[in-house]
Short mmCIF file of C-alpha atoms and ligand atoms in Angstrom, two decimals:
data_model
loop_
_atom_site.label_atom_id
_atom_site.label_comp_id
_atom_site.label_asym_id
_atom_site.label_seq_id
_atom_site.Cartn_x
_atom_site.Cartn_y
_atom_site.Cartn_z
CA MET A 1 16.67 110.62 4.58
CA LYS A 2 18.19 107.33 5.99
CA ASP A 3 21.36 106.06 4.27
CA ILE A 4 20.76 102.87 2.57
CA ILE A 5 24.33 102.30 2.67
CA LYS A 6 26.99 104.66 4.57
CA VAL A 7 29.86 105.01 2.53
CA THR A 8 32.99 106.83 3.53
CA VAL A 9 36.01 107.51 1.27
CA SER A 10 39.41 108.74 2.41
CA ALA A 11 43.01 108.89 1.26
CA LYS A 12 45.72 107.25 3.47
CA GLN A 13 49.45 106.71 3.18
CA VAL A 14 50.03 103.13 3.43
CA ASP A 15 52.80 100.30 3.52
CA PHE A 16 51.03 97.82 1.27
CA GLY A 17 52.66 95.08 2.83
CA ARG A 18 51.25 95.64 6.30
CA ASP A 19 47.95 97.35 5.53
CA SER A 20 45.32 95.65 7.54
CA ALA A 21 42.16 96.22 5.48
CA ASP A 22 39.84 93.35 4.97
CA ALA A 23 40.61 93.74 1.16
CA LEU A 24 43.20 95.47 -1.06
CA ALA A 25 42.24 96.11 -4.62
CA VAL A 26 44.83 96.29 -7.43
CA GLY A 27 44.59 96.85 -11.05
CA ILE A 28 45.66 94.37 -13.57
CA PHE A 29 45.91 95.19 -17.38
CA SER A 30 44.74 92.90 -19.98
CA ASP A 31 47.49 93.40 -22.30
CA VAL A 32 50.45 93.25 -19.89
CA SER A 33 51.94 90.07 -18.87
CA GLY A 34 53.88 89.51 -15.67
CA MET A 35 53.27 91.55 -12.40
CA ASP A 36 54.11 95.22 -11.65
CA LYS A 37 56.24 96.10 -8.62
CA LEU A 38 53.27 96.27 -6.23
CA VAL A 39 51.57 93.07 -7.13
CA ARG A 40 54.92 91.14 -7.26
CA MET A 41 55.49 92.26 -3.60
CA LEU A 42 52.11 91.15 -2.57
CA ASP A 43 52.43 87.98 -4.36
CA LYS A 44 55.46 87.10 -2.59
CA ALA A 45 54.05 87.79 0.76
CA ALA A 46 51.08 85.53 -0.27
CA GLY A 47 53.21 82.69 -1.22
CA GLY A 48 52.51 82.85 -5.05
CA ALA A 49 49.03 82.73 -4.73
CA MET A 50 48.24 85.70 -7.16
CA ALA A 51 50.76 84.33 -9.76
CA ARG A 52 48.63 81.05 -9.72
CA VAL A 53 45.65 82.79 -10.45
CA LEU A 54 46.97 84.84 -13.11
CA THR A 55 49.25 82.02 -15.05
CA ALA A 56 46.07 79.89 -14.78
CA GLY A 57 44.63 82.20 -17.07
CA ASP A 58 41.28 82.42 -14.88
CA PHE A 59 41.60 86.18 -14.66
CA LYS A 60 42.33 88.14 -17.85
CA GLY A 61 42.24 91.77 -16.69
CA ASP A 62 39.24 92.78 -18.68
CA THR A 63 37.48 95.79 -17.60
CA GLY A 64 34.45 94.76 -15.15
CA SER A 65 36.27 91.76 -14.11
CA CYS A 66 37.38 91.09 -10.52
CA GLU A 67 38.90 88.17 -8.83
CA VAL A 68 39.47 87.39 -5.01
CA VAL A 69 42.69 86.08 -3.93
CA TYR A 70 42.98 84.81 -0.26
CA THR A 71 46.45 85.57 0.81
CA GLY A 72 47.01 83.20 3.76
CA ALA A 73 49.60 85.73 5.03
CA LYS A 74 50.09 86.40 8.70
CA SER A 75 50.35 90.29 8.31
CA GLY A 76 49.07 92.46 5.53
CA PRO A 77 45.69 92.27 3.70
CA LYS A 78 43.64 89.19 4.04
CA ARG A 79 42.26 89.26 0.60
CA ILE A 80 43.68 90.69 -2.60
CA LEU A 81 41.34 91.83 -5.31
CA LEU A 82 42.52 91.63 -8.66
CA VAL A 83 40.68 94.24 -10.78
CA GLY A 84 40.69 94.21 -14.46
CA LEU A 85 41.63 97.62 -16.09
CA GLY A 86 41.55 96.58 -19.62
CA LYS A 87 44.22 97.83 -21.99
CA LYS A 88 47.21 99.68 -20.45
CA LYS A 89 46.94 102.47 -23.12
CA GLU A 90 43.27 103.05 -22.83
CA VAL A 91 43.20 103.41 -19.05
CA ASP A 92 41.61 106.89 -18.16
CA ALA A 93 39.44 108.17 -15.15
CA ASP A 94 36.22 106.38 -16.38
CA VAL A 95 38.15 102.97 -16.37
CA LEU A 96 39.28 103.84 -12.67
CA ARG A 97 35.69 104.86 -11.79
CA LYS A 98 34.05 101.58 -13.32
CA ALA A 99 36.81 99.44 -11.54
CA ALA A 100 36.09 101.16 -8.28
CA SER A 101 32.29 100.36 -8.70
CA VAL A 102 33.14 96.68 -9.39
CA VAL A 103 35.08 96.35 -6.16
CA ALA A 104 32.63 98.21 -4.03
CA ARG A 105 29.78 96.12 -5.39
CA ARG A 106 31.86 92.92 -4.72
CA ALA A 107 32.76 94.20 -1.14
CA VAL A 108 29.15 94.87 -0.40
CA ALA A 109 28.20 91.48 -1.47
CA ALA A 110 30.82 89.73 0.39
CA LYS A 111 30.20 91.84 3.45
CA VAL A 112 33.74 93.21 3.40
CA GLY A 113 33.42 96.51 5.35
CA LYS A 114 36.68 97.83 5.01
CA LEU A 115 38.48 98.25 1.61
CA THR A 116 41.59 99.74 0.54
CA LEU A 117 41.91 100.78 -3.25
CA ALA A 118 45.31 100.99 -4.83
CA LEU A 119 44.10 100.89 -8.63
CA GLN A 120 45.65 104.15 -9.18
CA LYS A 121 49.26 102.57 -8.73
CA ALA A 122 48.85 100.95 -11.92
CA ALA A 123 47.16 103.59 -13.58
CA THR A 124 49.95 106.06 -13.66
CA ARG A 125 48.58 107.98 -16.76
CA VAL A 126 45.77 109.29 -14.72
CA LYS A 127 46.61 112.21 -12.59
CA PRO A 128 46.22 111.47 -8.89
CA GLU A 129 43.78 114.13 -8.12
CA VAL A 130 41.52 112.87 -11.18
CA ALA A 131 41.95 109.43 -9.93
CA GLY A 132 40.89 110.06 -6.46
CA ARG A 133 37.64 111.76 -7.59
CA ALA A 134 37.03 109.09 -10.04
CA MET A 135 37.54 106.17 -7.53
CA ALA A 136 35.40 107.81 -4.91
CA GLU A 137 32.57 108.46 -7.18
CA GLY A 138 32.95 104.78 -8.36
CA ALA A 139 32.88 103.28 -4.74
CA TYR A 140 29.64 105.26 -4.18
CA PHE A 141 28.19 104.07 -7.36
CA GLY A 142 29.16 100.34 -6.96
CA ALA A 143 28.09 100.09 -3.30
CA TYR A 144 24.68 101.52 -3.88
CA ARG A 145 21.56 99.28 -3.97
CA TYR A 146 18.06 100.08 -3.45
CA ASP A 147 16.09 98.01 -0.64
CA GLU A 148 14.21 100.74 1.30
CA PHE A 149 10.96 98.77 1.16
CA VAL A 150 12.44 95.29 1.67
CA THR A 151 11.60 94.09 5.17
CA GLY A 152 13.45 91.27 6.92
CA ARG A 153 15.30 89.62 4.24
CA GLU A 154 17.84 92.24 3.87
CA ASN A 155 18.60 92.56 7.59
CA GLY A 156 22.03 91.10 7.74
CA ARG A 157 23.46 93.07 4.84
CA LEU A 158 26.40 95.37 5.01
CA ARG A 159 25.30 98.82 6.09
CA LYS A 160 28.62 100.61 6.04
CA LEU A 161 31.45 100.74 3.78
CA ALA A 162 34.79 102.25 4.69
CA VAL A 163 37.05 102.82 1.31
CA TYR A 164 40.60 103.97 1.74
CA VAL A 165 42.38 104.91 -1.25
CA GLY A 166 45.98 103.97 -0.26
CA ASP A 167 49.22 105.10 -1.70
CA ASP A 168 52.80 104.81 -0.41
CA SER A 169 53.70 108.32 -1.60
CA ALA A 170 53.08 111.28 0.67
CA ASP A 171 52.51 113.54 -2.34
CA ALA A 172 50.30 111.34 -4.10
CA VAL A 173 48.16 110.96 -0.99
CA THR A 174 47.71 114.86 -0.92
CA ALA A 175 46.51 115.06 -4.37
CA LEU A 176 44.29 112.00 -4.02
CA ARG A 177 42.65 113.77 -0.95
CA LYS A 178 41.95 116.79 -3.16
CA GLY A 179 40.09 114.65 -5.69
CA ILE A 180 38.30 112.44 -3.07
CA SER A 181 36.51 115.53 -1.60
CA VAL A 182 35.09 116.32 -4.89
CA GLY A 183 34.14 112.75 -5.61
CA VAL A 184 32.48 112.13 -2.15
CA ALA A 185 30.08 115.20 -2.71
CA VAL A 186 29.33 113.92 -6.08
CA GLY A 187 29.01 110.31 -4.82
CA GLU A 188 26.68 111.10 -2.18
CA ALA A 189 24.54 113.47 -4.49
CA GLN A 190 24.33 110.49 -6.94
CA SER A 191 23.25 108.02 -4.43
CA TYR A 192 20.82 110.47 -3.04
CA GLY A 193 19.21 111.02 -6.50
CA ARG A 194 19.23 107.08 -7.24
CA THR A 195 17.07 106.73 -4.12
CA ILE A 196 14.62 109.58 -4.93
CA ALA A 197 14.24 108.24 -8.46
CA ASN A 198 13.89 104.79 -7.63
CA ARG A 199 11.00 105.56 -5.06
CA PRO A 200 7.72 104.46 -6.79
CA GLY A 201 4.86 106.75 -7.85
CA ASN A 202 2.89 106.10 -4.92
CA VAL A 203 5.82 107.36 -2.74
CA ILE A 204 6.96 110.33 -4.83
CA ASN A 205 4.39 112.50 -6.47
CA PRO A 206 4.90 116.08 -7.27
CA PRO A 207 3.83 117.34 -3.80
CA THR A 208 6.25 114.81 -1.90
CA LEU A 209 9.01 115.60 -4.40
CA ALA A 210 8.61 119.26 -3.75
CA ALA A 211 8.65 118.47 0.19
CA GLU A 212 11.87 116.62 -0.43
CA ALA A 213 13.37 119.36 -2.30
CA ARG A 214 12.44 121.71 0.51
CA LYS A 215 13.99 119.46 2.88
CA MET A 216 17.35 119.02 1.01
CA ALA A 217 17.66 122.93 0.60
CA ALA A 218 16.84 123.54 4.20
CA ALA A 219 20.19 121.51 5.02
CA HIS A 220 22.23 123.53 2.53
CA LYS A 221 23.07 127.08 3.24
CA SER A 222 23.51 128.36 -0.37
CA LEU A 223 20.07 127.04 -1.55
CA LYS A 224 16.89 128.90 -1.46
CA CYS A 225 13.88 126.69 -2.37
CA THR A 226 10.47 128.20 -3.61
CA ILE A 227 7.58 126.01 -4.49
CA LEU A 228 4.67 126.88 -6.77
CA ASP A 229 1.52 124.93 -6.00
CA LYS A 230 -1.39 124.55 -8.18
CA LYS A 231 -3.00 127.91 -7.12
CA GLN A 232 0.23 129.84 -7.74
CA LEU A 233 0.84 128.09 -11.05
CA THR A 234 -2.64 128.97 -12.01
CA ALA A 235 -2.09 132.70 -10.99
CA LYS A 236 1.36 132.69 -13.07
CA LYS A 237 -0.49 130.98 -16.03
CA MET A 238 2.17 128.10 -16.21
CA GLY A 239 -0.33 126.24 -18.70
CA GLY A 240 2.20 123.51 -19.75
CA ILE A 241 2.75 122.18 -16.20
CA LEU A 242 -1.15 122.43 -15.22
CA ALA A 243 -2.42 120.84 -18.33
CA VAL A 244 -0.04 117.68 -17.91
CA GLY A 245 -1.15 117.58 -14.18
CA SER A 246 -4.69 118.04 -14.43
CA ALA A 247 -5.90 114.57 -14.18
CA SER A 248 -3.93 113.51 -11.25
CA ALA A 249 -5.15 113.29 -7.62
CA SER A 250 -1.64 114.72 -6.87
CA ASP A 251 -1.61 118.34 -7.92
CA PRO A 252 1.58 119.50 -9.91
CA ARG A 253 4.24 121.59 -8.51
CA PHE A 254 6.96 123.79 -9.71
CA ILE A 255 10.28 123.55 -7.72
CA ILE A 256 12.70 126.55 -7.99
CA LEU A 257 15.99 126.06 -6.24
CA LYS A 258 18.47 128.91 -6.33
CA HIS A 259 22.19 128.54 -5.40
CA THR A 260 24.00 131.66 -4.36
CA PRO A 261 27.59 130.79 -3.63
CA ASN A 262 29.38 131.83 -0.43
CA GLY A 263 32.16 134.38 -1.69
CA ARG A 264 33.10 135.75 -5.29
CA VAL A 265 31.83 134.90 -8.54
CA ARG A 266 34.20 135.22 -11.31
CA LYS A 267 33.85 138.48 -13.10
CA GLY A 268 31.75 137.93 -16.40
CA ALA A 269 30.66 134.55 -15.16
CA PRO A 270 27.24 133.58 -16.72
CA LYS A 271 24.05 132.84 -14.95
CA VAL A 272 23.07 129.35 -15.60
CA ALA A 273 19.81 127.36 -15.20
CA ILE A 274 19.37 123.42 -15.20
CA VAL A 275 15.99 122.44 -15.74
CA GLY A 276 14.63 118.84 -15.20
CA LYS A 277 11.56 117.05 -16.38
CA ALA A 278 10.06 115.37 -13.10
CA ILE A 279 7.15 113.32 -14.40
CA THR A 280 6.59 111.32 -11.21
CA PHE A 281 4.67 108.68 -13.08
CA ASP A 282 3.88 108.61 -16.81
CA ALA A 283 1.02 106.58 -17.95
CA GLY A 284 0.75 108.55 -21.18
CA GLY A 285 -2.63 110.17 -20.29
CA ILE A 286 -5.50 109.72 -22.81
CA SER A 287 -2.85 108.62 -25.26
CA ILE A 288 -2.20 105.77 -22.95
CA LYS A 289 0.99 103.74 -23.10
CA PRO A 290 1.13 100.10 -23.61
CA SER A 291 1.28 98.36 -20.40
CA ALA A 292 4.32 96.35 -20.63
CA ASP A 293 7.21 97.77 -18.75
CA MET A 294 4.90 100.84 -17.71
CA ASP A 295 6.23 100.48 -14.33
CA GLN A 296 9.61 101.87 -15.50
CA MET A 297 7.74 105.08 -16.06
CA LYS A 298 8.06 105.99 -12.24
CA LEU A 299 11.68 106.86 -13.61
CA ASP A 300 10.20 109.55 -15.80
CA LYS A 301 11.22 112.00 -13.05
CA SER A 302 14.86 111.22 -13.46
CA GLY A 303 15.78 114.58 -15.16
CA GLY A 304 14.15 116.40 -12.46
CA VAL A 305 16.01 114.37 -9.75
CA ALA A 306 19.15 114.93 -11.43
CA VAL A 307 18.70 118.44 -10.98
CA LEU A 308 17.81 118.10 -7.53
CA ALA A 309 20.99 115.89 -6.73
CA THR A 310 23.24 118.33 -8.76
CA MET A 311 22.04 121.26 -6.69
CA LYS A 312 22.89 119.27 -3.63
CA ALA A 313 26.41 118.48 -4.92
CA ILE A 314 27.13 122.11 -6.03
CA SER A 315 26.13 123.43 -3.10
CA GLU A 316 28.43 121.27 -0.96
CA LEU A 317 31.29 122.13 -3.38
CA ASN A 318 30.22 125.74 -3.20
CA VAL A 319 30.59 126.14 -6.87
CA PRO A 320 31.17 129.96 -7.35
CA LEU A 321 28.56 130.40 -9.73
CA ASN A 322 24.78 131.80 -9.58
CA ILE A 323 22.79 128.57 -10.52
CA TYR A 324 19.06 127.91 -10.88
CA GLY A 325 17.79 124.40 -10.42
CA LEU A 326 14.36 124.26 -11.97
CA ILE A 327 12.02 121.34 -11.53
CA PRO A 328 8.55 121.14 -13.14
CA SER A 329 6.72 118.30 -11.83
CA ALA A 330 3.47 116.62 -12.56
CA GLU A 331 1.90 113.01 -12.66
CA ASN A 332 0.65 112.16 -16.20
CA VAL A 333 -2.34 109.78 -15.65
CA LEU A 334 -5.85 109.57 -16.94
CA GLY A 335 -9.02 111.15 -15.51
CA GLY A 336 -12.10 113.18 -16.37
CA SER A 337 -10.25 116.54 -15.64
CA GLY A 338 -7.27 115.57 -17.86
CA TYR A 339 -6.03 117.38 -20.87
CA ARG A 340 -7.05 115.77 -24.28
CA PRO A 341 -5.67 115.39 -27.82
CA GLY A 342 -6.91 118.49 -29.66
CA ASP A 343 -6.89 120.82 -26.60
CA ILE A 344 -4.94 124.02 -27.23
CA VAL A 345 -2.80 125.12 -24.11
CA THR A 346 -1.37 128.41 -23.57
CA THR A 347 1.95 127.94 -21.78
CA TYR A 348 4.00 130.31 -19.55
CA SER A 349 5.78 131.79 -22.59
CA GLY A 350 2.44 132.87 -23.98
CA LYS A 351 3.04 130.27 -26.97
CA THR A 352 0.00 128.13 -27.70
CA VAL A 353 0.35 124.33 -28.33
CA GLU A 354 -2.10 122.11 -29.86
CA ILE A 355 -2.01 118.80 -28.15
CA LEU A 356 -1.94 115.81 -30.32
CA ASN A 357 -0.62 113.39 -28.04
CA THR A 358 -0.79 113.56 -24.39
CA ASP A 359 1.99 111.13 -24.01
CA ALA A 360 4.41 113.87 -25.33
CA GLU A 361 4.03 115.66 -21.74
CA GLY A 362 7.67 116.24 -20.89
CA ARG A 363 8.13 119.08 -23.51
CA MET A 364 4.93 120.79 -22.19
CA ILE A 365 6.16 120.87 -18.68
CA LEU A 366 9.81 121.97 -19.75
CA SER A 367 8.49 124.68 -21.86
CA ASP A 368 7.16 126.41 -18.82
CA GLY A 369 10.51 125.60 -16.92
CA ILE A 370 12.67 126.80 -19.63
CA ALA A 371 10.60 129.95 -20.19
CA TYR A 372 10.81 130.59 -16.57
CA ALA A 373 14.64 130.33 -16.85
CA ALA A 374 14.75 132.78 -19.76
CA GLU A 375 12.64 135.21 -18.03
CA GLN A 376 15.11 135.21 -15.16
CA LYS A 377 17.85 136.24 -17.76
CA CYS A 378 19.75 133.02 -17.57
CA ASP A 379 22.77 133.18 -19.90
CA ILE A 380 22.79 129.38 -20.27
CA ILE A 381 19.81 126.81 -20.04
CA VAL A 382 20.55 123.18 -19.87
CA ASP A 383 17.56 121.06 -19.75
CA ILE A 384 17.66 117.29 -18.94
CA ALA A 385 14.74 115.01 -19.60
CA THR A 386 13.71 111.34 -20.25
CA LEU A 387 12.03 112.77 -23.28
CA THR A 388 11.61 110.50 -26.24
CA GLY A 389 11.64 106.92 -27.17
CA ALA A 390 13.00 107.84 -30.34
CA CYS A 391 16.57 108.98 -28.57
CA MET A 392 16.72 105.54 -27.24
CA VAL A 393 15.90 103.93 -30.46
CA ALA A 394 18.96 106.13 -31.91
CA LEU A 395 21.35 105.69 -29.12
CA GLY A 396 20.41 102.77 -27.09
CA SER A 397 21.43 102.85 -23.48
CA HIS A 398 25.12 104.03 -23.92
CA LYS A 399 24.89 107.56 -24.73
CA ALA A 400 22.36 110.58 -24.05
CA GLY A 401 21.38 112.66 -26.87
CA LEU A 402 22.75 116.18 -26.86
CA MET A 403 21.19 119.17 -28.70
CA SER A 404 22.11 122.92 -28.71
CA ASN A 405 21.57 126.08 -30.17
CA ASP A 406 25.41 127.01 -29.46
CA ASP A 407 28.54 125.33 -30.53
CA GLY A 408 30.58 126.46 -27.67
CA LEU A 409 28.20 125.07 -25.35
CA LEU A 410 27.98 121.77 -27.16
CA ASP A 411 31.81 121.63 -26.80
CA ASP A 412 31.85 122.34 -23.20
CA LEU A 413 28.99 119.72 -22.52
CA LYS A 414 30.95 117.03 -24.58
CA LYS A 415 34.04 117.83 -22.53
CA ALA A 416 32.10 117.68 -19.27
CA ALA A 417 30.54 114.29 -20.52
CA GLU A 418 34.22 112.86 -21.39
CA GLU A 419 35.51 113.95 -17.68
CA SER A 420 32.61 112.56 -16.06
CA GLY A 421 32.12 109.31 -17.93
CA GLU A 422 28.44 110.07 -18.80
CA LYS A 423 28.53 110.07 -22.42
CA VAL A 424 26.71 112.02 -24.86
CA TRP A 425 25.99 112.34 -28.57
CA HIS A 426 25.30 115.35 -30.60
CA LEU A 427 21.99 115.24 -32.51
CA PRO A 428 20.55 117.95 -34.70
CA SER A 429 17.57 120.33 -33.68
CA GLY A 430 17.61 122.96 -36.12
CA ASP A 431 14.83 124.78 -38.32
CA GLU A 432 13.87 121.84 -40.46
CA TYR A 433 12.80 120.01 -37.22
CA ALA A 434 11.05 123.25 -35.72
CA ASP A 435 8.98 123.37 -38.97
CA GLU A 436 7.58 119.99 -38.36
CA MET A 437 6.23 121.29 -34.97
CA LYS A 438 4.06 124.16 -36.41
CA SER A 439 0.32 123.81 -35.93
CA LYS A 440 -2.34 125.31 -38.30
CA ILE A 441 -4.60 126.34 -35.26
CA ALA A 442 -1.88 127.28 -32.64
CA ASP A 443 1.77 128.48 -32.54
CA LEU A 444 2.99 124.96 -32.03
CA LYS A 445 1.76 121.33 -31.88
CA ASN A 446 3.39 118.95 -29.33
CA ILE A 447 4.29 116.02 -31.73
CA GLY A 448 6.12 116.20 -35.05
CA GLY A 449 6.08 113.43 -37.87
CA ARG A 450 6.79 109.86 -37.69
CA TRP A 451 10.84 110.27 -37.77
CA GLY A 452 13.44 112.03 -35.86
CA GLY A 453 11.38 112.23 -32.68
CA ALA A 454 14.27 113.13 -30.47
CA SER A 455 15.24 116.16 -32.73
CA THR A 456 11.62 117.57 -33.34
CA ALA A 457 11.17 117.29 -29.39
CA ALA A 458 14.39 119.28 -28.66
CA ALA A 459 13.47 121.85 -31.77
CA PHE A 460 10.24 122.43 -29.79
CA LEU A 461 12.20 123.01 -26.55
CA ARG A 462 14.44 125.46 -28.12
CA GLN A 463 11.83 127.89 -28.91
CA PHE A 464 11.25 128.56 -25.33
CA ALA A 465 14.73 129.62 -24.44
CA GLY A 466 14.77 132.93 -25.96
CA ASP A 467 18.20 134.41 -26.55
CA ALA A 468 19.91 132.14 -23.95
CA ARG A 469 22.38 129.66 -24.86
CA TRP A 470 20.59 126.48 -24.63
CA ALA A 471 21.39 122.70 -24.55
CA HIS A 472 19.03 119.82 -24.07
CA LEU A 473 20.06 116.36 -22.77
CA ASP A 474 17.48 113.49 -23.77
CA ILE A 475 18.38 110.79 -21.20
CA ALA A 476 15.81 108.37 -22.04
CA GLY A 477 17.41 105.03 -22.00
CA MET A 478 20.26 106.33 -19.66
CA ASP A 479 18.10 106.62 -16.48
CA LEU A 480 18.08 103.08 -15.24
CA PHE A 481 19.83 99.72 -15.64
CA ALA A 482 17.09 97.23 -16.35
CA LYS A 483 19.21 94.62 -15.02
CA ALA A 484 22.12 94.66 -12.46
CA THR A 485 25.74 94.75 -13.91
CA SER A 486 29.06 93.93 -12.29
CA PHE A 487 29.50 97.59 -11.48
CA ALA A 488 25.86 98.63 -10.74
CA ALA A 489 22.58 97.65 -8.95
CA GLU A 490 19.40 97.61 -11.14
CA GLY A 491 17.21 100.61 -11.22
CA SER A 492 18.15 104.36 -11.29
CA THR A 493 21.35 105.55 -12.56
CA ALA A 494 20.95 109.21 -11.37
CA PHE A 495 22.60 110.07 -15.09
CA GLY A 496 23.42 113.64 -15.27
CA VAL A 497 24.54 114.32 -11.80
CA ARG A 498 28.17 113.84 -12.70
CA LEU A 499 27.84 115.41 -15.95
CA LEU A 500 25.98 118.55 -14.64
CA THR A 501 28.24 118.94 -11.52
CA THR A 502 31.36 118.80 -13.76
CA PHE A 503 29.95 121.15 -16.44
CA LEU A 504 29.05 123.66 -13.70
CA MET A 505 32.34 123.43 -12.13
CA ASN A 506 33.90 123.80 -15.41
CA VAL A 507 31.97 126.95 -16.16
CA ALA A 508 32.60 128.49 -12.73
CA ALA A 509 36.31 127.97 -13.30
CA GLY A 510 36.14 129.56 -16.63
CA LYS A 511 37.44 126.24 -18.48
N1 BES B 1 8.77 109.48 -20.96
C1 BES B 1 8.35 109.15 -22.27
C2 BES B 1 9.66 108.79 -23.04
C3 BES B 1 10.44 107.48 -22.81
C4 BES B 1 10.08 106.50 -23.31
C5 BES B 1 11.46 107.42 -21.55
C6 BES B 1 10.99 105.18 -23.01
C7 BES B 1 12.04 106.33 -21.37
C8 BES B 1 11.78 105.03 -22.07
C9 BES B 1 7.89 110.42 -22.97
O1 BES B 1 7.00 111.16 -22.23
C10 BES B 1 6.92 109.88 -24.09
O2 BES B 1 6.04 109.10 -23.95
N2 BES B 1 7.19 110.15 -25.39
C11 BES B 1 6.63 109.89 -26.48
C12 BES B 1 6.62 111.06 -27.57
C13 BES B 1 5.74 110.81 -28.52
C14 BES B 1 4.04 110.69 -28.27
C15 BES B 1 5.94 111.87 -29.62
C16 BES B 1 7.46 108.57 -27.17
O3 BES B 1 8.68 108.76 -27.09
O4 BES B 1 6.87 107.93 -27.76
ZN1 ZN B 2 4.90 110.44 -22.05
ZN1 ZN B 3 7.48 111.03 -20.09
#
């Protein structure tokens, strides 16, 4: 895949007064008046230009804000970017990550190709290693845009952004560098995922997604890729995936990625599966969706793409854990060969499901993916899916729904969410919800009652996980930005890549 924008991030020791970057970004707090040591020094060299901006009150230091100051100085940086870090006591890795995104996005827009970040100098509460990782992830996130199919108009735009995290302390540079190496792997995977997810349904369908997975795996030594096509799905009786994919001219696929790390795995480490819903377009099937915003359903593959990109990241980081990345993929459209309301489908697990709504298709393909993970004797299964509009109604676009059958796993995912800045909120999925999913003429039905749709969907999935510790991330509403923000382009967010990578790294480390 061609880079949409080539981002590089590295650490370097700098003398801030002499740094020759096109722009130097420094952090400013909203609740601290006066300048810190670094800003004061830069201000002096710039003949008081920054003090003028700050005292005029044009820039308040709120998160998400950024103001350019032209120094006019003969040496040192030409531009200083004042970047809001919000309240001093609230600064954490996520504040730095977002701030780095804002700066990178600004830099790309202004065609500033070389950028030095010194945000960590203000954020002394964040450990340099953590700060380095967060800023690298943020730089990738902010620099990203999706214009693969725009011809001509975008020719003059920036194609390369070199980001340096600058520090005057050699010790800090060493620690920053360590964090940056992780942040770069995660950032690259995230951008990769955003591009695959942003590609429309006429470009990415189950076979082309499978081909992309094969290509990615071929470039990563730890990954083995097996793809089940329609014939093999039929032979294996993966009835959930087959039913959902039955109307489409593009046949369904089941993508199986297996990561075997180079070197030793911690004794007693669990075998983990991450399972992602990859509906390459969700028209709803016979239970057709309303046409408004239906185009956004090209992003209904976001869970599967998050799994694909996470596998890339953990392979590059050589995470010492045996990990399955499972991606059931189908296109949910209408056609004479499609599945219908009233059908009874036998899933891979052997459980039968009465279909009452063909638009509740995600759980059908996931049931086969989760059952496969259970069959492989995975100790932990985490699935991720743009599963229900109900989750979006409950949580909006700020947090993903998290359901689980295990309190320890819940805590571990909450911790990973905190560290990665990809937020989650625990919702229930117990037996009272599972009861709503019982059918009179089959083992299960694929929809529950009118209320609590995110929880009934999760309670359905839970029943395919066997004895494994299982968790479910409902990322409906988190998969895309409908409009651009100061820190992100519109379109896919690749939500889940940072969260899952962080989670898997923690599990590998026994943390
Ligand atoms: N892909 C949708 C869920 C979705 C909706 C994701 C909006 C992102 C934004 C899913 O397949 C779906 O259609 N779910 C139905 C389930 C219902 C029929 C029980 C829904 O949420 O309406
Ligand atoms: Zn649907
Ligand atoms: Zn869907």
